[in-house]
Amino acid sequence: MKEVSSGSYPRFSDLQSLLHQNKTSCLDRVRHHLSVIKSKSHLNVFLSVYEKDALKKAEEVDQKIKDGKAGKLAGLVVGLKDVFSYKDHPLQASSRILDGFIAQYNATIVQRLIDEDAIIIGRQNCDEFAMGSSNENSAFGPTLNAVDETRVPGGSSGASAVAVLTDMCQVSIGSDTGGSVRQPAAFCGVLGLKPTYSRVSRYGLIAYGSSFDCVGIFGRSTEDLALVLEVIAGKDEFDSTVSSKEVPEYTSLLSQTSGDKKYRIAYLNESIQSDAIQSDIKTTLSSVISDLTQAGHEVEGIDFPLMEYALPAYYILATAEASSNLSRFDGVRYGYRSDNTHDLASLYRKSRAEGFGQEVKRRILLGTFVLSASYYDAYYNQAQKVRRMIKEQTKKLFNSFDFLIMPTAPTTAFKLGEHSEDPVEMYLADLFSVHANVAGVPAMSVPLGNDPDGLPIGLQVVANDFEEASLFQFSKLLMNLRG
Ligand code: GLN
């Protein structure tokens, strides 16, 4: 077991005051992160490191700080999952089919980060097209979990979690369609936020399941997440699916938290009882429940029988959407093209057969199947109905409770290769995380303990639509409560 403790690295808010007092510089910060990236390159976290760009930007931002003209994120070093468009930089969703593709514009989130003087340090490995729960489906090979290098970091944004855990960057931006930010955050012992569906623009994010896809954030403190969300959230003329609801000042709301507010919290009875959940995780959850009760919060066990249908509904709908979204990768418009073709149909067929990995092909086939005329009603329509019911029941729950808590994942980080043979076993790793995407509500994974092997345990807090501010407040309270 390696000695890695994300808790020992500074919060950005602390660094910011050091930067402004001239006790450190952006250049120092970037050099530091670059040296960590180099010394831990065997973990396979970064697919590209923008060393020159980052050093140059650091110098510029240092000057801006001196001139008193620096943006809100001056000195924040950010890593991007390989699904965000960053102009003139490679972009390929860890897939061979996008070999050689260079982004032609900035994703909205990238532009907003840059406008506030964040420094982008590189592009991070992930499961191909964000499909997976272990980071093993990448065309570039798996990323290793720095807590135990024989284990997966979770997925699909596994590398983004490891980067934050090991201080290769201050925060990472990932995408969360069914848990891809929260589950790796849990496996690596960092914080991971999936905001409300529609809170953050997806312009420039490679689409997987468009009715689920959310931009998410990894960090080591609630303050860092709140600050980044404040910058990237909010309406966008390039993405009509973004809510025009005003973006609250999450950071000041968080700093005003009194600490004596009492909450009403529900937990799933099943998550304490089920045999499918690792016993250490159940024990941690039980002790969190008793800590909360002792601190004067109302905590109540509830049954949510529809929960077990969230996973099948998600895998039907997400694959259906993926089969449509991925039809644009045809060997003509982007990246990889097979040489070995004699007409247009064989160019499409061969480029896709050679360019996509096995899991992506499985998802496209599944998605095409559930959308086919004979099965559309039995699968796709049925899953839509189930989704509606889950959404309604979740909303109803929030009439009586402020938060729903449950494990982020049923187990701690599993061994590399442990679930590679059986896709259904791998999908079960998403048992608790898909629910928030199916319902569209915000959720966050908070690191709250370790199992006897030292592997991190994440607790998931789910809140009502657009309640990110309370999610930050409550997550902070939980972390304080648990020391
Ligand atoms: N593991 C889930 C899947 O494979 C979620 C992935 C994600 O959130 N991008 O679909």
Short mmCIF file of C-alpha atoms and ligand atoms in Angstrom, two decimals:
data_model
loop_
_atom_site.label_atom_id
_atom_site.label_comp_id
_atom_site.label_asym_id
_atom_site.label_seq_id
_atom_site.Cartn_x
_atom_site.Cartn_y
_atom_site.Cartn_z
CA MET A 1 0.00 0.00 0.00
CA LYS A 2 1.32 3.42 -0.97
CA GLU A 3 1.24 6.37 1.39
CA VAL A 4 -1.07 8.68 -0.50
CA SER A 5 -3.19 11.14 1.34
CA SER A 6 -5.09 13.70 -0.67
CA GLY A 7 -5.91 15.47 2.60
CA SER A 8 -2.34 16.66 2.95
CA TYR A 9 -2.37 18.84 -0.16
CA PRO A 10 -3.54 22.47 0.03
CA ARG A 11 -6.96 23.77 -0.89
CA PHE A 12 -7.03 26.29 -3.70
CA SER A 13 -8.45 28.94 -1.38
CA ASP A 14 -5.30 28.61 0.79
CA LEU A 15 -3.02 28.69 -2.23
CA GLN A 16 -4.76 31.77 -3.54
CA SER A 17 -3.81 33.82 -0.51
CA LEU A 18 -0.21 32.59 -0.78
CA LEU A 19 -0.19 33.58 -4.45
CA HIS A 20 -1.48 37.04 -3.66
CA GLN A 21 1.07 37.49 -0.85
CA ASN A 22 3.80 36.50 -3.29
CA LYS A 23 4.73 33.46 -1.16
CA THR A 24 4.33 31.14 -4.12
CA SER A 25 3.77 31.67 -7.83
CA CYS A 26 1.76 30.08 -10.61
CA LEU A 27 5.04 29.07 -12.17
CA ASP A 28 6.01 27.20 -8.97
CA ARG A 29 2.63 25.51 -8.88
CA VAL A 30 2.82 24.38 -12.50
CA ARG A 31 6.40 23.13 -12.07
CA HIS A 32 5.35 21.22 -8.99
CA HIS A 33 2.44 19.50 -10.77
CA LEU A 34 4.61 18.74 -13.81
CA SER A 35 7.16 17.04 -11.61
CA VAL A 36 4.49 14.89 -9.95
CA ILE A 37 3.12 13.95 -13.37
CA LYS A 38 6.63 12.90 -14.47
CA SER A 39 7.47 10.98 -11.33
CA LYS A 40 4.21 9.01 -11.48
CA SER A 41 3.96 8.51 -15.23
CA HIS A 42 3.62 4.73 -14.74
CA LEU A 43 0.09 5.35 -13.40
CA ASN A 44 -0.89 6.31 -16.99
CA VAL A 45 -2.95 9.34 -16.00
CA PHE A 46 -2.20 11.91 -18.70
CA LEU A 47 -2.49 11.24 -22.43
CA SER A 48 -0.97 14.65 -23.20
CA VAL A 49 0.80 17.10 -20.91
CA TYR A 50 0.72 20.70 -22.10
CA GLU A 51 4.00 21.59 -20.45
CA LYS A 52 4.98 24.58 -22.60
CA ASP A 53 1.48 26.06 -22.74
CA ALA A 54 1.02 25.68 -19.00
CA LEU A 55 4.37 27.27 -18.14
CA LYS A 56 3.69 30.18 -20.48
CA LYS A 57 0.20 30.72 -19.10
CA ALA A 58 1.61 30.54 -15.56
CA GLU A 59 3.99 33.40 -16.30
CA GLU A 60 1.17 35.46 -17.77
CA VAL A 61 -1.06 34.85 -14.79
CA ASP A 62 1.75 35.69 -12.36
CA GLN A 63 2.06 39.04 -14.11
CA LYS A 64 -1.71 39.56 -13.93
CA ILE A 65 -1.64 38.85 -10.19
CA LYS A 66 1.11 41.47 -9.78
CA ASP A 67 -0.92 43.96 -11.81
CA GLY A 68 -4.05 43.25 -9.78
CA LYS A 69 -5.87 42.06 -12.89
CA ALA A 70 -6.10 38.34 -12.22
CA GLY A 71 -9.29 36.32 -12.69
CA LYS A 72 -11.13 34.31 -10.06
CA LEU A 73 -9.24 31.11 -10.83
CA ALA A 74 -5.77 32.61 -11.18
CA GLY A 75 -3.29 29.85 -10.36
CA LEU A 76 -5.80 26.99 -10.41
CA VAL A 77 -4.19 24.11 -12.28
CA VAL A 78 -6.80 21.97 -14.02
CA GLY A 79 -6.71 18.60 -15.79
CA LEU A 80 -9.31 17.77 -18.44
CA LYS A 81 -10.75 14.33 -19.10
CA ASP A 82 -10.17 13.46 -22.76
CA VAL A 83 -13.75 14.33 -23.71
CA PHE A 84 -13.56 18.13 -23.69
CA SER A 85 -12.73 20.20 -26.71
CA TYR A 86 -9.68 22.41 -26.09
CA LYS A 87 -8.84 24.34 -29.23
CA ASP A 88 -5.72 23.19 -31.11
CA HIS A 89 -5.16 20.29 -28.72
CA PRO A 90 -5.76 16.58 -29.32
CA LEU A 91 -9.15 15.15 -28.40
CA GLN A 92 -10.11 11.52 -28.74
CA ALA A 93 -12.24 10.17 -25.89
CA SER A 94 -9.49 7.57 -25.36
CA SER A 95 -10.54 5.99 -28.64
CA ARG A 96 -8.57 4.94 -31.66
CA ILE A 97 -11.36 6.18 -33.88
CA LEU A 98 -10.33 9.76 -33.08
CA ASP A 99 -6.61 9.16 -33.74
CA GLY A 100 -5.03 12.39 -34.86
CA PHE A 101 -8.09 14.54 -34.21
CA ILE A 102 -7.37 18.08 -33.08
CA ALA A 103 -10.08 20.14 -31.38
CA GLN A 104 -11.21 23.14 -33.38
CA TYR A 105 -12.90 25.17 -30.68
CA ASN A 106 -13.08 25.48 -26.92
CA ALA A 107 -15.82 23.75 -24.96
CA THR A 108 -17.79 26.32 -22.97
CA ILE A 109 -16.39 25.02 -19.70
CA VAL A 110 -12.85 25.27 -21.06
CA GLN A 111 -13.42 28.83 -22.25
CA ARG A 112 -14.88 29.84 -18.89
CA LEU A 113 -11.96 28.32 -16.99
CA ILE A 114 -9.44 30.08 -19.24
CA ASP A 115 -11.30 33.39 -19.01
CA GLU A 116 -10.85 33.26 -15.23
CA ASP A 117 -7.12 32.45 -15.58
CA ALA A 118 -7.14 28.75 -14.76
CA ILE A 119 -4.16 26.88 -16.20
CA ILE A 120 -4.88 23.72 -18.17
CA ILE A 121 -2.14 21.18 -17.68
CA GLY A 122 -3.21 18.26 -19.84
CA ARG A 123 -5.62 15.70 -21.16
CA GLN A 124 -6.50 12.72 -18.97
CA ASN A 125 -7.07 9.07 -19.78
CA CYS A 126 -10.59 7.58 -19.42
CA ASP A 127 -12.73 4.69 -20.57
CA GLU A 128 -13.33 4.90 -24.31
CA PHE A 129 -16.19 7.35 -24.97
CA ALA A 130 -16.74 7.42 -21.19
CA MET A 131 -18.17 3.89 -21.27
CA GLY A 132 -16.96 1.91 -18.31
CA SER A 133 -16.48 1.79 -14.56
CA SER A 134 -12.78 0.98 -14.26
CA ASN A 135 -10.79 3.00 -16.82
CA GLU A 136 -9.77 -0.33 -18.37
CA ASN A 137 -11.62 0.31 -21.64
CA SER A 138 -9.16 2.94 -22.85
CA ALA A 139 -7.32 2.52 -26.15
CA PHE A 140 -4.30 3.81 -24.20
CA GLY A 141 -4.40 1.12 -21.51
CA PRO A 142 -5.71 1.30 -17.97
CA THR A 143 -4.90 3.94 -15.36
CA LEU A 144 -3.68 2.54 -12.02
CA ASN A 145 -5.15 3.56 -8.68
CA ALA A 146 -2.41 5.34 -6.72
CA VAL A 147 -3.77 4.01 -3.41
CA ASP A 148 -3.03 0.47 -4.55
CA GLU A 149 -1.53 0.06 -7.99
CA THR A 150 -2.98 -3.41 -8.48
CA ARG A 151 -6.46 -1.88 -8.40
CA VAL A 152 -8.60 0.16 -10.78
CA PRO A 153 -9.26 3.85 -10.07
CA GLY A 154 -12.91 3.50 -11.12
CA GLY A 155 -14.35 4.91 -14.30
CA SER A 156 -14.92 6.29 -16.65
CA SER A 157 -13.07 9.39 -15.36
CA GLY A 158 -10.61 7.25 -13.38
CA ALA A 159 -7.47 9.14 -14.37
CA SER A 160 -9.05 12.47 -13.44
CA ALA A 161 -9.60 11.16 -9.91
CA VAL A 162 -6.03 9.82 -9.62
CA ALA A 163 -4.66 13.17 -10.84
CA VAL A 164 -6.38 14.99 -7.97
CA LEU A 165 -5.47 12.29 -5.45
CA THR A 166 -1.76 12.50 -6.28
CA ASP A 167 -1.65 16.30 -6.78
CA MET A 168 -0.91 16.18 -10.50
CA CYS A 169 -3.40 19.04 -10.65
CA GLN A 170 -5.59 20.92 -8.21
CA VAL A 171 -8.91 19.95 -9.79
CA SER A 172 -10.00 17.80 -12.71
CA ILE A 173 -13.03 18.19 -14.91
CA GLY A 174 -14.76 14.95 -15.83
CA SER A 175 -18.08 13.86 -17.24
CA ASP A 176 -20.75 11.90 -15.38
CA THR A 177 -23.38 10.03 -17.37
CA GLY A 178 -24.03 7.24 -14.87
CA GLY A 179 -21.49 7.83 -12.11
CA SER A 180 -18.24 8.48 -13.93
CA VAL A 181 -17.19 11.26 -11.60
CA ARG A 182 -18.62 9.98 -8.31
CA GLN A 183 -17.53 6.34 -8.52
CA PRO A 184 -13.84 7.10 -9.29
CA ALA A 185 -13.92 9.81 -6.62
CA ALA A 186 -15.07 7.14 -4.14
CA PHE A 187 -12.40 4.66 -5.30
CA CYS A 188 -9.64 7.27 -4.97
CA GLY A 189 -10.73 9.09 -1.80
CA VAL A 190 -11.44 12.51 -3.32
CA LEU A 191 -14.59 14.61 -3.75
CA GLY A 192 -16.63 14.21 -6.92
CA LEU A 193 -19.63 16.28 -7.92
CA LYS A 194 -22.29 15.64 -10.53
CA PRO A 195 -24.38 18.80 -10.73
CA THR A 196 -28.07 18.91 -11.67
CA TYR A 197 -28.73 17.91 -15.28
CA SER A 198 -28.71 21.14 -17.34
CA ARG A 199 -26.73 23.16 -14.76
CA VAL A 200 -23.50 23.17 -16.85
CA SER A 201 -23.13 23.57 -20.60
CA ARG A 202 -22.11 20.50 -22.60
CA TYR A 203 -21.02 22.45 -25.66
CA GLY A 204 -17.69 20.87 -26.58
CA LEU A 205 -18.22 17.70 -24.52
CA ILE A 206 -18.17 14.51 -26.61
CA ALA A 207 -21.70 13.13 -26.25
CA TYR A 208 -22.38 9.69 -24.79
CA GLY A 209 -25.99 9.57 -23.49
CA SER A 210 -27.30 13.07 -24.04
CA SER A 211 -30.24 12.88 -21.64
CA PHE A 212 -27.83 11.88 -18.84
CA ASP A 213 -24.48 13.55 -19.64
CA CYS A 214 -23.29 16.07 -17.05
CA VAL A 215 -20.01 17.90 -16.61
CA GLY A 216 -18.59 17.05 -13.17
CA ILE A 217 -15.74 18.20 -10.95
CA PHE A 218 -13.09 16.42 -8.86
CA GLY A 219 -11.35 18.17 -6.00
CA ARG A 220 -10.04 17.79 -2.49
CA SER A 221 -12.29 20.34 -0.80
CA THR A 222 -15.87 21.49 -1.06
CA GLU A 223 -14.54 25.07 -1.45
CA ASP A 224 -12.62 24.16 -4.60
CA LEU A 225 -15.65 22.44 -6.13
CA ALA A 226 -17.93 25.35 -5.23
CA LEU A 227 -15.58 27.86 -6.85
CA VAL A 228 -15.20 25.90 -10.07
CA LEU A 229 -18.94 25.24 -10.36
CA GLU A 230 -19.62 28.94 -9.87
CA VAL A 231 -17.42 29.68 -12.87
CA ILE A 232 -18.54 26.96 -15.29
CA ALA A 233 -22.30 26.77 -14.55
CA GLY A 234 -25.03 28.80 -16.13
CA LYS A 235 -26.71 29.53 -19.41
CA ASP A 236 -24.87 29.31 -22.67
CA GLU A 237 -25.91 30.46 -26.12
CA PHE A 238 -24.18 27.40 -27.63
CA ASP A 239 -26.18 24.82 -25.67
CA SER A 240 -29.95 25.15 -25.61
CA THR A 241 -30.28 22.40 -22.98
CA VAL A 242 -28.67 24.53 -20.26
CA SER A 243 -30.94 25.97 -17.60
CA SER A 244 -31.18 29.74 -17.50
CA LYS A 245 -31.64 29.61 -13.76
CA GLU A 246 -29.28 32.01 -12.07
CA VAL A 247 -26.05 30.57 -10.67
CA PRO A 248 -25.80 31.13 -6.90
CA GLU A 249 -22.56 32.29 -5.33
CA TYR A 250 -21.70 28.86 -4.03
CA THR A 251 -18.46 29.95 -2.36
CA SER A 252 -19.97 32.68 -0.26
CA LEU A 253 -22.96 30.52 0.64
CA LEU A 254 -20.51 27.85 1.76
CA SER A 255 -18.43 30.23 3.84
CA GLN A 256 -21.60 31.52 5.54
CA THR A 257 -22.57 28.02 6.71
CA SER A 258 -23.40 28.32 10.39
CA GLY A 259 -22.85 24.66 11.20
CA ASP A 260 -25.88 24.43 13.49
CA LYS A 261 -28.51 23.94 10.83
CA LYS A 262 -30.36 20.64 11.34
CA TYR A 263 -31.19 18.55 8.29
CA ARG A 264 -33.68 15.84 7.44
CA ILE A 265 -31.84 12.94 5.88
CA ALA A 266 -33.08 9.72 4.33
CA TYR A 267 -30.98 6.64 3.79
CA LEU A 268 -31.87 3.51 1.88
CA ASN A 269 -32.71 0.62 4.21
CA GLU A 270 -31.46 -1.67 1.51
CA SER A 271 -28.00 -0.15 1.53
CA ILE A 272 -27.56 -1.22 5.16
CA GLN A 273 -29.08 -4.67 4.65
CA SER A 274 -28.16 -5.90 1.19
CA ASP A 275 -25.65 -8.74 0.85
CA ALA A 276 -24.49 -7.24 -2.42
CA ILE A 277 -22.72 -4.44 -0.54
CA GLN A 278 -19.29 -4.83 1.01
CA SER A 279 -19.66 -5.05 4.79
CA ASP A 280 -17.09 -2.29 5.50
CA ILE A 281 -19.18 0.10 3.45
CA LYS A 282 -22.33 -0.82 5.39
CA THR A 283 -20.45 -0.30 8.65
CA THR A 284 -19.22 3.12 7.54
CA LEU A 285 -22.71 4.14 6.46
CA SER A 286 -24.17 3.00 9.80
CA SER A 287 -21.62 4.97 11.73
CA VAL A 288 -22.27 8.08 9.61
CA ILE A 289 -25.97 7.66 10.38
CA SER A 290 -25.34 7.44 14.10
CA ASP A 291 -22.96 10.44 14.02
CA LEU A 292 -25.61 12.49 12.22
CA THR A 293 -28.32 11.43 14.65
CA GLN A 294 -26.12 12.29 17.61
CA ALA A 295 -25.45 15.69 16.10
CA GLY A 296 -29.20 16.33 16.17
CA HIS A 297 -30.17 15.69 12.55
CA GLU A 298 -33.29 13.71 11.69
CA VAL A 299 -32.19 10.54 9.95
CA GLU A 300 -34.69 8.00 8.67
CA GLY A 301 -34.40 4.71 6.78
CA ILE A 302 -36.66 4.49 3.75
CA ASP A 303 -37.59 1.89 1.16
CA PHE A 304 -37.15 2.85 -2.45
CA PRO A 305 -38.23 -0.28 -4.30
CA LEU A 306 -37.77 1.34 -7.70
CA MET A 307 -34.03 1.72 -7.04
CA GLU A 308 -33.28 -1.72 -8.45
CA TYR A 309 -34.77 -0.69 -11.79
CA ALA A 310 -32.52 2.34 -12.18
CA LEU A 311 -29.60 0.26 -13.43
CA PRO A 312 -31.44 -1.64 -16.22
CA ALA A 313 -33.31 1.52 -17.26
CA TYR A 314 -30.03 3.41 -17.43
CA TYR A 315 -28.24 0.77 -19.50
CA ILE A 316 -31.11 0.59 -21.98
CA LEU A 317 -31.48 4.34 -22.41
CA ALA A 318 -27.79 5.25 -22.30
CA THR A 319 -26.86 2.64 -24.92
CA ALA A 320 -29.79 3.70 -27.13
CA GLU A 321 -28.57 7.29 -27.03
CA ALA A 322 -24.95 6.24 -27.49
CA SER A 323 -25.78 4.23 -30.61
CA SER A 324 -27.17 7.39 -32.14
CA ASN A 325 -24.48 9.77 -30.86
CA LEU A 326 -21.65 7.57 -32.06
CA SER A 327 -23.01 7.22 -35.59
CA ARG A 328 -21.08 10.36 -36.54
CA PHE A 329 -17.77 8.51 -36.25
CA ASP A 330 -17.78 7.03 -39.70
CA GLY A 331 -14.18 7.21 -40.89
CA VAL A 332 -15.02 10.18 -43.11
CA ARG A 333 -15.42 13.17 -40.85
CA TYR A 334 -13.02 12.60 -37.98
CA GLY A 335 -9.84 10.82 -36.99
CA TYR A 336 -9.22 7.22 -37.96
CA ARG A 337 -9.94 5.82 -41.44
CA SER A 338 -9.28 2.22 -42.46
CA ASP A 339 -6.91 1.90 -45.48
CA ASN A 340 -8.23 -1.36 -46.41
CA THR A 341 -11.50 -0.47 -48.16
CA HIS A 342 -12.97 -0.68 -51.64
CA ASP A 343 -16.21 1.32 -51.44
CA LEU A 344 -18.03 3.71 -49.11
CA ALA A 345 -19.90 1.00 -47.20
CA SER A 346 -16.72 -0.92 -46.49
CA LEU A 347 -14.98 2.33 -45.46
CA TYR A 348 -17.69 2.91 -42.84
CA ARG A 349 -17.72 -0.69 -41.72
CA LYS A 350 -13.98 -1.20 -41.47
CA SER A 351 -13.20 2.18 -39.94
CA ARG A 352 -15.78 1.59 -37.22
CA ALA A 353 -14.81 -2.05 -36.70
CA GLU A 354 -11.12 -1.16 -36.35
CA GLY A 355 -11.54 2.20 -34.64
CA PHE A 356 -13.95 1.33 -31.81
CA GLY A 357 -12.99 -0.92 -28.90
CA GLN A 358 -14.95 -3.94 -27.75
CA GLU A 359 -17.08 -2.28 -25.05
CA VAL A 360 -18.08 0.60 -27.32
CA LYS A 361 -19.13 -1.87 -30.00
CA ARG A 362 -21.13 -3.82 -27.43
CA ARG A 363 -22.96 -0.63 -26.41
CA ILE A 364 -23.69 0.38 -30.00
CA LEU A 365 -25.12 -3.08 -30.69
CA LEU A 366 -27.19 -3.07 -27.51
CA GLY A 367 -28.48 0.43 -28.22
CA THR A 368 -29.38 -0.40 -31.79
CA PHE A 369 -31.19 -3.52 -30.58
CA VAL A 370 -33.35 -1.72 -27.99
CA LEU A 371 -34.30 0.88 -30.59
CA SER A 372 -35.17 -1.64 -33.31
CA ALA A 373 -38.79 -1.76 -34.45
CA SER A 374 -39.58 -5.11 -32.80
CA TYR A 375 -38.08 -4.28 -29.42
CA TYR A 376 -38.65 -0.56 -29.10
CA ASP A 377 -41.78 -0.91 -26.95
CA ALA A 378 -40.48 -3.76 -24.86
CA TYR A 379 -37.21 -2.06 -23.96
CA TYR A 380 -36.80 1.59 -24.91
CA ASN A 381 -40.35 2.74 -24.17
CA GLN A 382 -40.57 0.65 -21.05
CA ALA A 383 -37.30 2.08 -19.74
CA GLN A 384 -38.56 5.62 -20.41
CA LYS A 385 -41.64 4.87 -18.29
CA VAL A 386 -39.51 3.46 -15.50
CA ARG A 387 -37.31 6.52 -15.67
CA ARG A 388 -40.32 8.80 -15.29
CA MET A 389 -41.48 6.86 -12.22
CA ILE A 390 -38.03 7.00 -10.62
CA LYS A 391 -37.83 10.71 -11.27
CA GLU A 392 -41.26 11.35 -9.74
CA GLN A 393 -40.56 9.25 -6.67
CA THR A 394 -37.23 10.97 -6.16
CA LYS A 395 -38.85 14.40 -6.37
CA LYS A 396 -41.51 13.27 -3.89
CA LEU A 397 -38.85 12.13 -1.48
CA PHE A 398 -37.40 15.63 -1.40
CA ASN A 399 -40.73 17.00 -0.12
CA SER A 400 -39.92 15.29 3.18
CA PHE A 401 -36.12 15.20 3.19
CA ASP A 402 -33.21 17.51 2.37
CA PHE A 403 -30.85 14.72 1.31
CA LEU A 404 -30.73 11.08 0.43
CA ILE A 405 -27.53 9.28 1.43
CA MET A 406 -26.24 5.95 0.20
CA PRO A 407 -22.93 4.34 -0.69
CA THR A 408 -21.40 5.75 -3.88
CA ALA A 409 -20.46 2.24 -4.99
CA PRO A 410 -21.22 -1.24 -3.59
CA THR A 411 -17.52 -2.07 -3.12
CA THR A 412 -14.18 -0.33 -2.71
CA ALA A 413 -11.75 -0.31 -5.67
CA PHE A 414 -11.56 -3.74 -7.24
CA LYS A 415 -8.52 -5.44 -8.78
CA LEU A 416 -7.45 -4.70 -12.35
CA GLY A 417 -9.02 -7.34 -14.58
CA GLU A 418 -11.40 -8.54 -11.86
CA HIS A 419 -14.58 -7.72 -13.80
CA SER A 420 -13.23 -7.69 -17.32
CA GLU A 421 -14.74 -11.01 -18.34
CA ASP A 422 -18.29 -10.25 -17.29
CA PRO A 423 -19.80 -6.95 -18.44
CA VAL A 424 -22.86 -7.30 -16.17
CA GLU A 425 -20.64 -7.56 -13.09
CA MET A 426 -18.92 -4.39 -14.21
CA TYR A 427 -22.27 -2.62 -14.73
CA LEU A 428 -23.23 -3.55 -11.15
CA ALA A 429 -20.47 -1.22 -9.92
CA ASP A 430 -22.88 1.56 -10.96
CA LEU A 431 -25.74 0.27 -8.81
CA PHE A 432 -26.10 3.45 -6.74
CA SER A 433 -24.62 6.08 -9.00
CA VAL A 434 -26.95 5.80 -12.01
CA HIS A 435 -29.97 6.78 -9.92
CA ALA A 436 -29.01 10.49 -9.81
CA ASN A 437 -28.53 10.56 -13.60
CA VAL A 438 -31.83 8.77 -14.22
CA ALA A 439 -33.58 11.33 -11.97
CA GLY A 440 -31.45 14.27 -13.14
CA VAL A 441 -30.70 15.43 -9.58
CA PRO A 442 -27.30 16.58 -8.25
CA ALA A 443 -25.13 14.22 -6.21
CA MET A 444 -21.71 14.19 -4.68
CA SER A 445 -19.32 11.53 -3.45
CA VAL A 446 -17.61 12.43 -0.18
CA PRO A 447 -14.61 10.42 1.10
CA LEU A 448 -15.57 9.23 4.58
CA GLY A 449 -13.33 6.38 5.54
CA ASN A 450 -11.26 3.41 4.48
CA ASP A 451 -11.75 -0.33 4.50
CA PRO A 452 -9.27 -2.55 6.43
CA ASP A 453 -7.02 -2.64 3.32
CA GLY A 454 -6.80 1.14 3.37
CA LEU A 455 -9.02 1.54 0.32
CA PRO A 456 -11.19 4.66 0.35
CA ILE A 457 -14.95 4.51 0.97
CA GLY A 458 -17.18 7.17 -0.56
CA LEU A 459 -20.57 8.20 0.69
CA GLN A 460 -22.96 9.65 -1.83
CA VAL A 461 -25.19 12.58 -0.96
CA VAL A 462 -28.08 13.22 -3.33
CA ALA A 463 -30.08 16.46 -3.25
CA ASN A 464 -33.06 18.00 -5.01
CA ASP A 465 -32.67 19.78 -8.37
CA PHE A 466 -30.43 22.88 -8.22
CA GLU A 467 -29.58 22.34 -4.54
CA GLU A 468 -25.82 22.28 -5.15
CA ALA A 469 -25.27 24.96 -2.51
CA SER A 470 -26.81 22.79 0.21
CA LEU A 471 -24.94 19.79 -1.15
CA PHE A 472 -21.65 21.64 -0.56
CA GLN A 473 -22.73 22.75 2.90
CA PHE A 474 -23.83 19.31 3.95
CA SER A 475 -20.77 17.57 2.50
CA LYS A 476 -18.56 19.93 4.42
CA LEU A 477 -20.52 19.24 7.59
CA LEU A 478 -20.12 15.50 7.00
CA MET A 479 -16.36 15.79 6.52
CA ASN A 480 -16.03 17.85 9.70
CA LEU A 481 -18.22 15.44 11.61
CA ARG A 482 -16.00 12.54 10.61
CA GLY A 483 -12.80 14.44 11.37
N1 GLN B 1 -20.13 3.28 -15.81
C1 GLN B 1 -21.23 3.86 -16.48
C2 GLN B 1 -21.24 3.43 -17.92
O1 GLN B 1 -20.40 2.71 -18.30
C3 GLN B 1 -21.19 5.35 -16.36
C4 GLN B 1 -20.25 5.99 -17.28
C5 GLN B 1 -20.28 7.49 -17.21
O2 GLN B 1 -20.83 8.08 -16.27
N2 GLN B 1 -19.74 8.11 -18.25
O3 GLN B 1 -22.09 3.79 -18.67
#
